[in-house]
Each structure stands twice: as C-alpha cells, then as structure tokens.
Amino acid sequence: MSIDTLRNEWDELNREYTELENCNRLYIELLEQLHGHQQKSFNEIKHQRYRMNQITASLRQFKGPVSAEEKEKIEDLQRMTLKRKAQLHEIEQSLPTKSGRYLQIILGDVNVSILNRNDKVRYKDDYEKFKLILNVIGLIMAFFNLIFNYRALELAFIFLLVWYYCTLTIRESILKVNGSRIKGWWRAHHFISTVAAGVLLVWPQGEHWQLFRTQFMYFNVYISIVQYLQFGYQKGLLYRLKALGERHNMDITIEGFHSWMWRGLSFLLPFLFIGYAFQAYNAWTLFKLTYTPADAPWHVSVMCGLFLLLFVGNISTTLWVVPEKIRE
Amino acid sequence: MSIDTLRNEWDELNREYTELENCNRLYIELLEQLHGHQQKSFNEIKHQRYRMNQITASLRQFKGPVSAEEKEKIEDLQRMTLKRKAQLHEIEQSLPTKSGRYLQIILGDVNVSILNRNDKVRYKDDYEKFKLILNVIGLIMAFFNLIFNYRALELAFIFLLVWYYCTLTIRESILKVNGSRIKGWWRAHHFISTVAAGVLLVWPQGEHWQLFRTQFMYFNVYISIVQYLQFGYQKGLLYRLKALGERHNMDITIEGFHSWMWRGLSFLLPFLFIGYAFQAYNAWTLFKLTYTPADAPWHVSVMCGLFLLLFVGNISTTLWVVPEKIRE
Ligand SMILES: CC(C)(COP(=O)(O)OP(=O)(O)OC[C@H]1O[C@@H](n2cnc3c(N)ncnc32)[C@H](O)[C@@H]1OP(=O)(O)O)[C@@H](O)C(=O)NCCC(=O)NCCS
Ligand SMILES: CC(C)(COP(=O)(O)OP(=O)(O)OC[C@H]1O[C@@H](n2cnc3c(N)ncnc32)[C@H](O)[C@@H]1OP(=O)(O)O)[C@@H](O)C(=O)NCCC(=O)NCCS
C-alpha cells in the first residue's frame, strides 16, 4: 500500500471523526437539557407535595357536621390526593435520587440511580443471584468446617461472612436509592450480621469457642438452605412482577400473582420460623456459656446479645409484614 | 376556607401537574435520545481505533529507505494519530464507562460514571478529604494506643484500618472508572493493606504481638503524618489543575504548575522514603520475631511478607514515577 493511499484512508477517517465530534457536541447539549428537565421536575414535585399537604391540612378542619354533598367533595379530594401521590412517586422513579448517608461515606458523592425500569429489575435480579452464589459458597465452607477443625479454614469462612454481609448492606442501600421498598430491618439485620461476624473474627480460640463452634456451623448450613428457598420465592415474585409489568403479557393476572405469592409464603414461613428459633437457641447456648465454663471472654456475651437482637427483630418484622400482606 | 375554594386550588394544582407530566415525558424521550447518542459514539470510537490501528500497522511496513517527502508524510500521519488518540480519550470522558470486575462484584451492575468535568473534580476532592479525615481519626487512635494498652481500643483501631482501606479500594475503583490515571500499584497497595489489617485482626494477643505492637503504632502515627503531607500536595495539584482547566484563569501557567509540582514533590519525597524504610524495618523486626521468642504464630511471617511486599512495591513505583515526571 502506498503512503498516499494511507493518507486517503486517513482523510476518510477524518470525515467520520468530524461526524463523531458533532454527535458528541449534540450529546453534551442533550445532557445539559436533561439536567435542566431534572431540576424542573424536582422543583415541581416539591411544589406539588407542598400544596397537597396544605390542602390536606385544610380538609382536616372540616370536622363538624357536613352536608352529603360536601362530604362527597371532601372524599373526592382525598381520593385524588392519594392518586396524585402515587403518580408523583412514579415520576420520581425516572429521576436520579441522592444516595443516603451510608453510601455517601462508602462511595462518595457519586450517583447510583438507575433510571430505566428494565435495568432496575435486572439489578435486583443480579442482587438475588449474588446472594445465591455466596450462599452456596458459604454452605460448602460451613460444611467443610463441620468436618475439619482447622483455624485457617474457620477464619476464611468468617472473613467471607464479614465481606458478604458488608457487601449486602452496600447493595441494599443501592436498591433502596432505586426505589425498593425493602424494610429497614432487613438492612439493619445485615449491618448487625456484619458486626457479629467481626466479633467472631476476634473471638480467641479457646474452650468457649470450641463449645459453640459446631452449633454455629450447623446454624450456617441451615441458614444457607433457607436462603436458597428465599431465593426461589423472590425469584418467582420478580419474574411474575416483571410479567405483570409487561402490558401485552396476559399469562399472569393479579389474582394469579397473589395466589402464587401466598403459596410461596406459606411454604417459606415455617422454615423462617425454625431459623428464628435457631437464633434464639444460639442466644440461649451463649448465655449458658457466659457462666460455665468459667472466665468467658466478652465475645460470648456480645454474641449472645446480637443473636437475641436478630431473633427479636426478625420475628417481629416477619409477624408484622405477613398480616400486612394479607390486608393488601 | 370553603370546600369550593379548596377544589379550585386543586384544579390549579392539576394544571401544574399536567405541565410536570409533559416535562417528564419530554425528559424520558431525551433520556432515550441520549442513550442513542451514547451508543453511536461508542461504536464510532471503536471504529476509529480499529482503523487507526490498521493504518499504524501499515505505516510500520515502510521500513526500508524512504524519500524525504515520504518520510515527512509518515511522520505527519504518526503525529495525527497521536493527536486523534488524545481527542478520542477526551470524548470518552463525557461518556459513561463500564465498571471493572471489582466494582461489579461489590456494587453490582450499576453505573458510577460521572459525566461532568466539575463533578469529577469534586469527587476527587471529596476522596482526598475523606482520606484526610480518616487519617486524623487514625492518628488519634494510634496515639491513644501508644499510651494505653487495652485490647478493645486496639481492636477498634484495627477494625477502622480494615474498613478504611477497603473503602479506599472502592473509591479508587470509582476514580479509575472516571478516568483517573492512578497507578495500579497504589490501588493494589490498598488491597494489600486491607489484607494486612485483616491479619492483624486475627493475630492472637501474646508475646509476639506485644513485642511488635509499639513499633506498629509508631509506624501508623508516622504514616498518618505523611498522608497529611501528601494531602497538601494532592490538594495543591488539584487546585492548580482546576485553575489550568478554566480558560479565563490566567493566574497559573504550565511552567508555574510544573515548578510548583517540583517543589511539592521534592519536599514530599524524603518523607515518603523514610516511610518506605520504616516498612522495611517492620518487615525486618517481624522476621526476627519468627525466630525469637519461639513458637511464633503464622501471623508474624505473613505480616513480614506483606510489609516486605509493600516496601518493594512502593519504592519501585515511586522510583519509576518520579523520573517519568521529569521527562514530561
Ligand atoms: C417475609 C418475606 C418472605 C417477605 O418477602 P416479600 O414478599 O418480598 O416482602 P415485602 O413485600 O415486604 O418486600 C418489599 C421489598 O423488600 C425486599 N425484601 C423483603 N425481604 C427481604 C430480605 N430479607 N432481604 C432483602 N430484601 C428483602 C423485597 O424483595 C421487596 O423488594 P422490592 O421493593 O425491590 O420489590 C421476606 O421478608 C423474607 O424472606 N424475610 C426473611 C428474612 C430472614 O429472616 N432471613 C434470616 C433467615 S433466619
Ligand atoms: C509519588 C507521588 C507523590 C506522585 O503523585 P502524582 O504527582 O499525583 O503522580 P501521578 O502523576 O502519577 O498521578 C496520577 C494519578 O494518580 C493519583 N495518585 C498518585 N498517587 C496516589 C496515591 N498514593 N493514592 C491515590 N492516588 C494517587 C493522582 O492523584 C493522579 O490522579 P488523577 O489522574 O485523577 O489526577 C504519589 O504517587 C504518592 O504520594 N505516592 C506515595 C504513596 C505512598 O507511598 N504511601 C505510603 C506512605 S509510606
């Protein structure tokens, strides 16, 4: 190939580059416009909320006897307010959201909003898959720890737990930013689990740990299995929700969805409650260990308190969530 | 206020809502257009790179004796290729980038690109401030650990180190995604530091740890001070780079920038090298501890290896970066 041919090729490439430059210029303009629209939407949403609150406050003043006509009008306004709130929430889903304090500290001021519905679903999917994979690894490691009593293997497992729960808290905060209605307790649960795993890490090997060790490993095996069942349930929910979201998909009705959810939930709940009982049992075992053998390290009582906390939090949240789901 | 007034107010709010809805619709359209432009830019950049590589490969074939005219044309092409590469890089700064493997695992598939130059600078600024604050806290804790020998205080400090270094690796990966040219070693350095802090966490209290403890705390005090100096240097660089970036700011010239950098660097380097010597000294102390007293736990030799690794990596990276900066 001669140099002149190359030069011609270059010139052609140059023309294409000019196009790219234009495309980029336009893109940057669009980005700015987008930013403007976002700002406008934020302000308008805030305004709507403010005015609605004012109207609701005024409505509350109509307490005394009102005519039938007035009553209807009031109910009308109340209904519309509720609907509007849902609409505003829907609009917010397409706008970026500021991260909470925790994410701000870990990640710094970077935006982790997902603006696209499909991408949101995919992210959630990914989160469930992550939990599944880590649970399988956890199950295998807990199993090996039941067979062998090597400190290194044990430490590797506990390090994995610390890392896993810590990562969960981060991912769940991102889910929260993206509009998930995950209950605060489940996130707190994973914070507490991170702390518990940290305490285990520094619990010196000794008589007390050896007495608790086997039970702890069995507990982990059980929890991994429960997590697997939970994965099945969440996956099913997610799949069905996605299908419901697609307008042209007529395979699933709201009723079908609810009946599936009920079957899934009633299958899952007994396993969950056994898990909670196991947590209470752990707390009880640890409580006894604080007395005999003598000279228990502080880790025993702290772990006892943490398991108790997990037990109480889990059982009360589940007992509160399930009737709420029935009422829906 | 009568109900009808409220109703009127509601109707007005309704009109504003319609506006908001339109704004949101337009916004979503813009978002899609934006996406299209991004895709187009990605493809075109890829194409440009591919064709440029082909041209460069062809150019390499002109090895034998070429006429002066041809030589000039070749050099011309080479110069333009270099320039184009820089231009493409510039364009890429405004486009989102996929996260690396590490971020994908921790955060999941969420986009952490910052598309705006100012926000990028702010993010970096924030990162430096985060390091500074955590270093002050670390300094205080290391100091208290020198005065008191409480296990709880010690553990709190080591937990802080694990968390700090782990968070640094995440933030640095986000910086990397956003186009920082931070050397791979510094990120690896913080990974290794996380591991080292993890090992310290599980190092059982005992004679060996007590023999190393004081030296380790002094080391941390020293490192915190060096970090403070580094903060001053990076902050200065950042401020000057920002000023250089603003076209109308004539306070700073490229030469002024370079001379400032040189003064900063030559002030900083001695402190860095003393730090590296300290790391080597730590490795040496730990090496001796593996022999006497007898029965050293495995943590001693692992920590020895890690400090050696840090020492070698740090000193060779710095010795490699500085002459590179001179050549610039
Ligand atoms: C009781 C339970 C099955 C109900 O699940 P659900 O039907 O999804 O409940 P909700 O409708 O309240 O869910 C709201 C949101 O929180 C999420 N969520 C619920 N429980 C969660 C959990 N334990 N972890 C993470 N996310 C959870 C849901 O996926 C949903 O997310 P979305 O808004 O993004 O769609 C579920 O909370 C659960 O599995 N809890 C038990 C967890 C546990 O105890 N683990 C320890 C084992 S001993
Ligand atoms: C030697 C040194 C001062 C050079 O700094 P510099 O002039 O910024 O070097 P470079 O030009 O190579 O920097 C490239 C990028 O990496 C970043 N960077 C450099 N060293 C870094 C470090 N140690 N940690 C984090 N980021 C670093 C810079 O901020 C710059 O970022 P940018 O692309 O976003 O602007 C710096 O690397 C340093 O401080 N190293 C010592 C770190 C150390 O040894 N710590 C342990 C103490 S014993």
PDB file of C-alpha atoms in Angstrom, chain B residues 19-156:
ATOM      1  CA  GLU B  19     -47.156  20.552  32.899  1.00  0.00           C
ATOM      2  CA  LEU B  20     -44.993  18.333  35.078  1.00  0.00           C
ATOM      3  CA  GLU B  21     -46.225  15.292  33.209  1.00  0.00           C
ATOM      4  CA  ASN B  22     -45.275  16.858  29.904  1.00  0.00           C
ATOM      5  CA  CYS B  23     -41.897  17.790  31.240  1.00  0.00           C
ATOM      6  CA  ASN B  24     -41.388  14.221  32.397  1.00  0.00           C
ATOM      7  CA  ARG B  25     -42.471  12.784  29.076  1.00  0.00           C
ATOM      8  CA  LEU B  26     -40.032  15.017  27.274  1.00  0.00           C
ATOM      9  CA  TYR B  27     -37.385  14.070  29.784  1.00  0.00           C
ATOM     10  CA  ILE B  28     -37.842  10.375  29.138  1.00  0.00           C
ATOM     11  CA  GLU B  29     -37.628  10.994  25.406  1.00  0.00           C
ATOM     12  CA  LEU B  30     -34.418  12.947  25.933  1.00  0.00           C
ATOM     13  CA  LEU B  31     -33.067  10.104  28.022  1.00  0.00           C
ATOM     14  CA  GLU B  32     -33.665   7.716  25.156  1.00  0.00           C
ATOM     15  CA  GLN B  33     -32.090  10.065  22.632  1.00  0.00           C
ATOM     16  CA  LEU B  34     -29.126  10.401  24.925  1.00  0.00           C
ATOM     17  CA  HIS B  35     -28.794   6.680  25.081  1.00  0.00           C
ATOM     18  CA  GLY B  36     -28.842   6.506  21.307  1.00  0.00           C
ATOM     19  CA  HIS B  37     -26.109   9.129  21.033  1.00  0.00           C
ATOM     20  CA  GLN B  38     -24.009   7.268  23.552  1.00  0.00           C
ATOM     21  CA  GLN B  39     -24.327   4.048  21.612  1.00  0.00           C
ATOM     22  CA  LYS B  40     -23.442   5.802  18.368  1.00  0.00           C
ATOM     23  CA  SER B  41     -20.395   7.431  19.946  1.00  0.00           C
ATOM     24  CA  PHE B  42     -19.191   4.138  21.389  1.00  0.00           C
ATOM     25  CA  ASN B  43     -19.422   2.446  18.019  1.00  0.00           C
ATOM     26  CA  GLU B  44     -17.725   5.284  16.202  1.00  0.00           C
ATOM     27  CA  ILE B  45     -14.888   5.463  18.741  1.00  0.00           C
ATOM     28  CA  LYS B  46     -14.338   1.757  18.361  1.00  0.00           C
ATOM     29  CA  HIS B  47     -14.306   2.119  14.607  1.00  0.00           C
ATOM     30  CA  GLN B  48     -11.810   4.991  14.761  1.00  0.00           C
ATOM     31  CA  ARG B  49      -9.498   2.973  16.991  1.00  0.00           C
ATOM     32  CA  TYR B  50      -9.728  -0.061  14.746  1.00  0.00           C
ATOM     33  CA  ARG B  51      -8.960   1.870  11.569  1.00  0.00           C
ATOM     34  CA  MET B  52      -6.160   3.797  13.239  1.00  0.00           C
ATOM     35  CA  ASN B  53      -4.539   0.572  14.330  1.00  0.00           C
ATOM     36  CA  GLN B  54      -4.717  -0.688  10.772  1.00  0.00           C
ATOM     37  CA  ILE B  55      -3.111   2.478   9.455  1.00  0.00           C
ATOM     38  CA  THR B  56      -0.391   2.350  12.104  1.00  0.00           C
ATOM     39  CA  ALA B  57       0.295  -1.281  11.207  1.00  0.00           C
ATOM     40  CA  SER B  58       0.621  -0.376   7.539  1.00  0.00           C
ATOM     41  CA  LEU B  59       2.906   2.525   8.400  1.00  0.00           C
ATOM     42  CA  ARG B  60       5.236   0.147  10.192  1.00  0.00           C
ATOM     43  CA  GLN B  61       5.806  -1.695   6.929  1.00  0.00           C
ATOM     44  CA  PHE B  62       7.616   1.317   5.473  1.00  0.00           C
ATOM     45  CA  LYS B  63      10.873   0.264   6.986  1.00  0.00           C
ATOM     46  CA  GLY B  64      13.388   0.439   4.138  1.00  0.00           C
ATOM     47  CA  PRO B  65      14.836   3.626   2.650  1.00  0.00           C
ATOM     48  CA  VAL B  66      12.104   6.175   2.033  1.00  0.00           C
ATOM     49  CA  SER B  67      12.353   9.526   0.323  1.00  0.00           C
ATOM     50  CA  ALA B  68      12.388  12.689   2.410  1.00  0.00           C
ATOM     51  CA  GLU B  69       8.928  13.555   1.171  1.00  0.00           C
ATOM     52  CA  GLU B  70       7.564  10.168   2.128  1.00  0.00           C
ATOM     53  CA  LYS B  71       9.223  10.388   5.480  1.00  0.00           C
ATOM     54  CA  GLU B  72       7.517  13.652   6.198  1.00  0.00           C
ATOM     55  CA  LYS B  73       4.154  12.186   5.234  1.00  0.00           C
ATOM     56  CA  ILE B  74       4.716   9.227   7.532  1.00  0.00           C
ATOM     57  CA  GLU B  75       5.629  11.476  10.399  1.00  0.00           C
ATOM     58  CA  ASP B  76       2.611  13.571   9.662  1.00  0.00           C
ATOM     59  CA  LEU B  77       0.351  10.574   9.899  1.00  0.00           C
ATOM     60  CA  GLN B  78       2.000   9.441  13.114  1.00  0.00           C
ATOM     61  CA  ARG B  79       1.561  12.835  14.678  1.00  0.00           C
ATOM     62  CA  MET B  80      -2.081  12.988  13.686  1.00  0.00           C
ATOM     63  CA  THR B  81      -2.680   9.505  15.073  1.00  0.00           C
ATOM     64  CA  LEU B  82      -1.295  10.561  18.429  1.00  0.00           C
ATOM     65  CA  LYS B  83      -3.454  13.646  18.450  1.00  0.00           C
ATOM     66  CA  ARG B  84      -6.530  11.681  17.480  1.00  0.00           C
ATOM     67  CA  LYS B  85      -5.938   9.244  20.323  1.00  0.00           C
ATOM     68  CA  ALA B  86      -5.952  12.129  22.773  1.00  0.00           C
ATOM     69  CA  GLN B  87      -9.122  13.507  21.189  1.00  0.00           C
ATOM     70  CA  LEU B  88     -10.894  10.175  21.446  1.00  0.00           C
ATOM     71  CA  HIS B  89      -9.856   9.938  25.076  1.00  0.00           C
ATOM     72  CA  GLU B  90     -11.314  13.383  25.661  1.00  0.00           C
ATOM     73  CA  ILE B  91     -14.623  12.380  24.101  1.00  0.00           C
ATOM     74  CA  GLU B  92     -14.718   9.257  26.206  1.00  0.00           C
ATOM     75  CA  GLN B  93     -14.597  11.394  29.335  1.00  0.00           C
ATOM     76  CA  SER B  94     -18.114  12.577  28.609  1.00  0.00           C
ATOM     77  CA  LEU B  95     -19.452   9.054  28.055  1.00  0.00           C
ATOM     78  CA  PRO B  96     -20.344   6.531  30.755  1.00  0.00           C
ATOM     79  CA  THR B  97     -17.818   3.753  31.348  1.00  0.00           C
ATOM     80  CA  LYS B  98     -18.469   0.223  32.454  1.00  0.00           C
ATOM     81  CA  SER B  99     -17.184  -0.618  35.938  1.00  0.00           C
ATOM     82  CA  GLY B 100     -14.335  -3.062  36.393  1.00  0.00           C
ATOM     83  CA  ARG B 101     -14.731  -6.552  37.828  1.00  0.00           C
ATOM     84  CA  TYR B 102     -14.155  -5.479  41.426  1.00  0.00           C
ATOM     85  CA  LEU B 103     -16.843  -2.808  41.421  1.00  0.00           C
ATOM     86  CA  GLN B 104     -19.197  -5.143  39.582  1.00  0.00           C
ATOM     87  CA  ILE B 105     -18.899  -7.638  42.415  1.00  0.00           C
ATOM     88  CA  ILE B 106     -19.251  -5.154  45.240  1.00  0.00           C
ATOM     89  CA  LEU B 107     -21.844  -2.807  43.796  1.00  0.00           C
ATOM     90  CA  GLY B 108     -23.448  -4.913  41.106  1.00  0.00           C
ATOM     91  CA  ASP B 109     -24.124  -3.637  37.636  1.00  0.00           C
ATOM     92  CA  VAL B 110     -24.736  -0.002  38.435  1.00  0.00           C
ATOM     93  CA  ASN B 111     -23.227   2.910  36.591  1.00  0.00           C
ATOM     94  CA  VAL B 112     -20.834   5.054  38.611  1.00  0.00           C
ATOM     95  CA  SER B 113     -19.632   7.292  35.795  1.00  0.00           C
ATOM     96  CA  ILE B 114     -19.527  10.989  36.414  1.00  0.00           C
ATOM     97  CA  LEU B 115     -20.151  12.741  33.114  1.00  0.00           C
ATOM     98  CA  ASN B 116     -19.419  16.279  34.116  1.00  0.00           C
ATOM     99  CA  ARG B 117     -15.887  17.626  34.464  1.00  0.00           C
ATOM    100  CA  ASN B 118     -16.662  19.728  37.524  1.00  0.00           C
ATOM    101  CA  ASP B 119     -18.329  16.821  39.275  1.00  0.00           C
ATOM    102  CA  LYS B 120     -15.268  14.706  38.539  1.00  0.00           C
ATOM    103  CA  VAL B 121     -13.009  17.237  40.180  1.00  0.00           C
ATOM    104  CA  ARG B 122     -15.396  17.482  43.111  1.00  0.00           C
ATOM    105  CA  TYR B 123     -15.379  13.731  43.501  1.00  0.00           C
ATOM    106  CA  LYS B 124     -11.600  13.631  43.608  1.00  0.00           C
ATOM    107  CA  ASP B 125     -11.600  16.461  46.099  1.00  0.00           C
ATOM    108  CA  ASP B 126     -14.027  14.568  48.249  1.00  0.00           C
ATOM    109  CA  TYR B 127     -11.807  11.488  48.104  1.00  0.00           C
ATOM    110  CA  GLU B 128      -8.800  13.462  49.323  1.00  0.00           C
ATOM    111  CA  LYS B 129     -10.895  14.963  52.111  1.00  0.00           C
ATOM    112  CA  PHE B 130     -12.129  11.514  53.119  1.00  0.00           C
ATOM    113  CA  LYS B 131      -8.552  10.282  53.374  1.00  0.00           C
ATOM    114  CA  LEU B 132      -7.594  13.316  55.416  1.00  0.00           C
ATOM    115  CA  ILE B 133     -10.402  12.932  57.950  1.00  0.00           C
ATOM    116  CA  LEU B 134      -9.849   9.215  58.363  1.00  0.00           C
ATOM    117  CA  ASN B 135      -6.141   9.841  58.802  1.00  0.00           C
ATOM    118  CA  VAL B 136      -6.751  12.313  61.574  1.00  0.00           C
ATOM    119  CA  ILE B 137      -9.003   9.798  63.316  1.00  0.00           C
ATOM    120  CA  GLY B 138      -6.380   7.092  62.722  1.00  0.00           C
ATOM    121  CA  LEU B 139      -3.659   9.330  64.126  1.00  0.00           C
ATOM    122  CA  ILE B 140      -5.622   9.971  67.301  1.00  0.00           C
ATOM    123  CA  MET B 141      -6.413   6.309  67.766  1.00  0.00           C
ATOM    124  CA  ALA B 142      -2.830   5.200  67.141  1.00  0.00           C
ATOM    125  CA  PHE B 143      -1.710   7.800  69.640  1.00  0.00           C
ATOM    126  CA  PHE B 144      -4.099   6.545  72.322  1.00  0.00           C
ATOM    127  CA  ASN B 145      -2.949   3.023  71.618  1.00  0.00           C
ATOM    128  CA  LEU B 146       0.586   4.119  72.372  1.00  0.00           C
ATOM    129  CA  ILE B 147      -0.482   5.457  75.737  1.00  0.00           C
ATOM    130  CA  PHE B 148      -2.920   2.714  76.753  1.00  0.00           C
ATOM    131  CA  ASN B 149      -2.635  -0.980  76.105  1.00  0.00           C
ATOM    132  CA  TYR B 150      -6.302  -2.013  76.017  1.00  0.00           C
ATOM    133  CA  ARG B 151      -7.331  -4.792  73.689  1.00  0.00           C
ATOM    134  CA  ALA B 152     -10.694  -3.157  72.913  1.00  0.00           C
ATOM    135  CA  LEU B 153      -9.061   0.101  71.836  1.00  0.00           C
ATOM    136  CA  GLU B 154      -6.567  -1.842  69.762  1.00  0.00           C
ATOM    137  CA  LEU B 155      -9.309  -3.831  68.038  1.00  0.00           C
ATOM    138  CA  ALA B 156     -11.337  -0.702  67.339  1.00  0.00           C
TER     139      ALA B 156
END
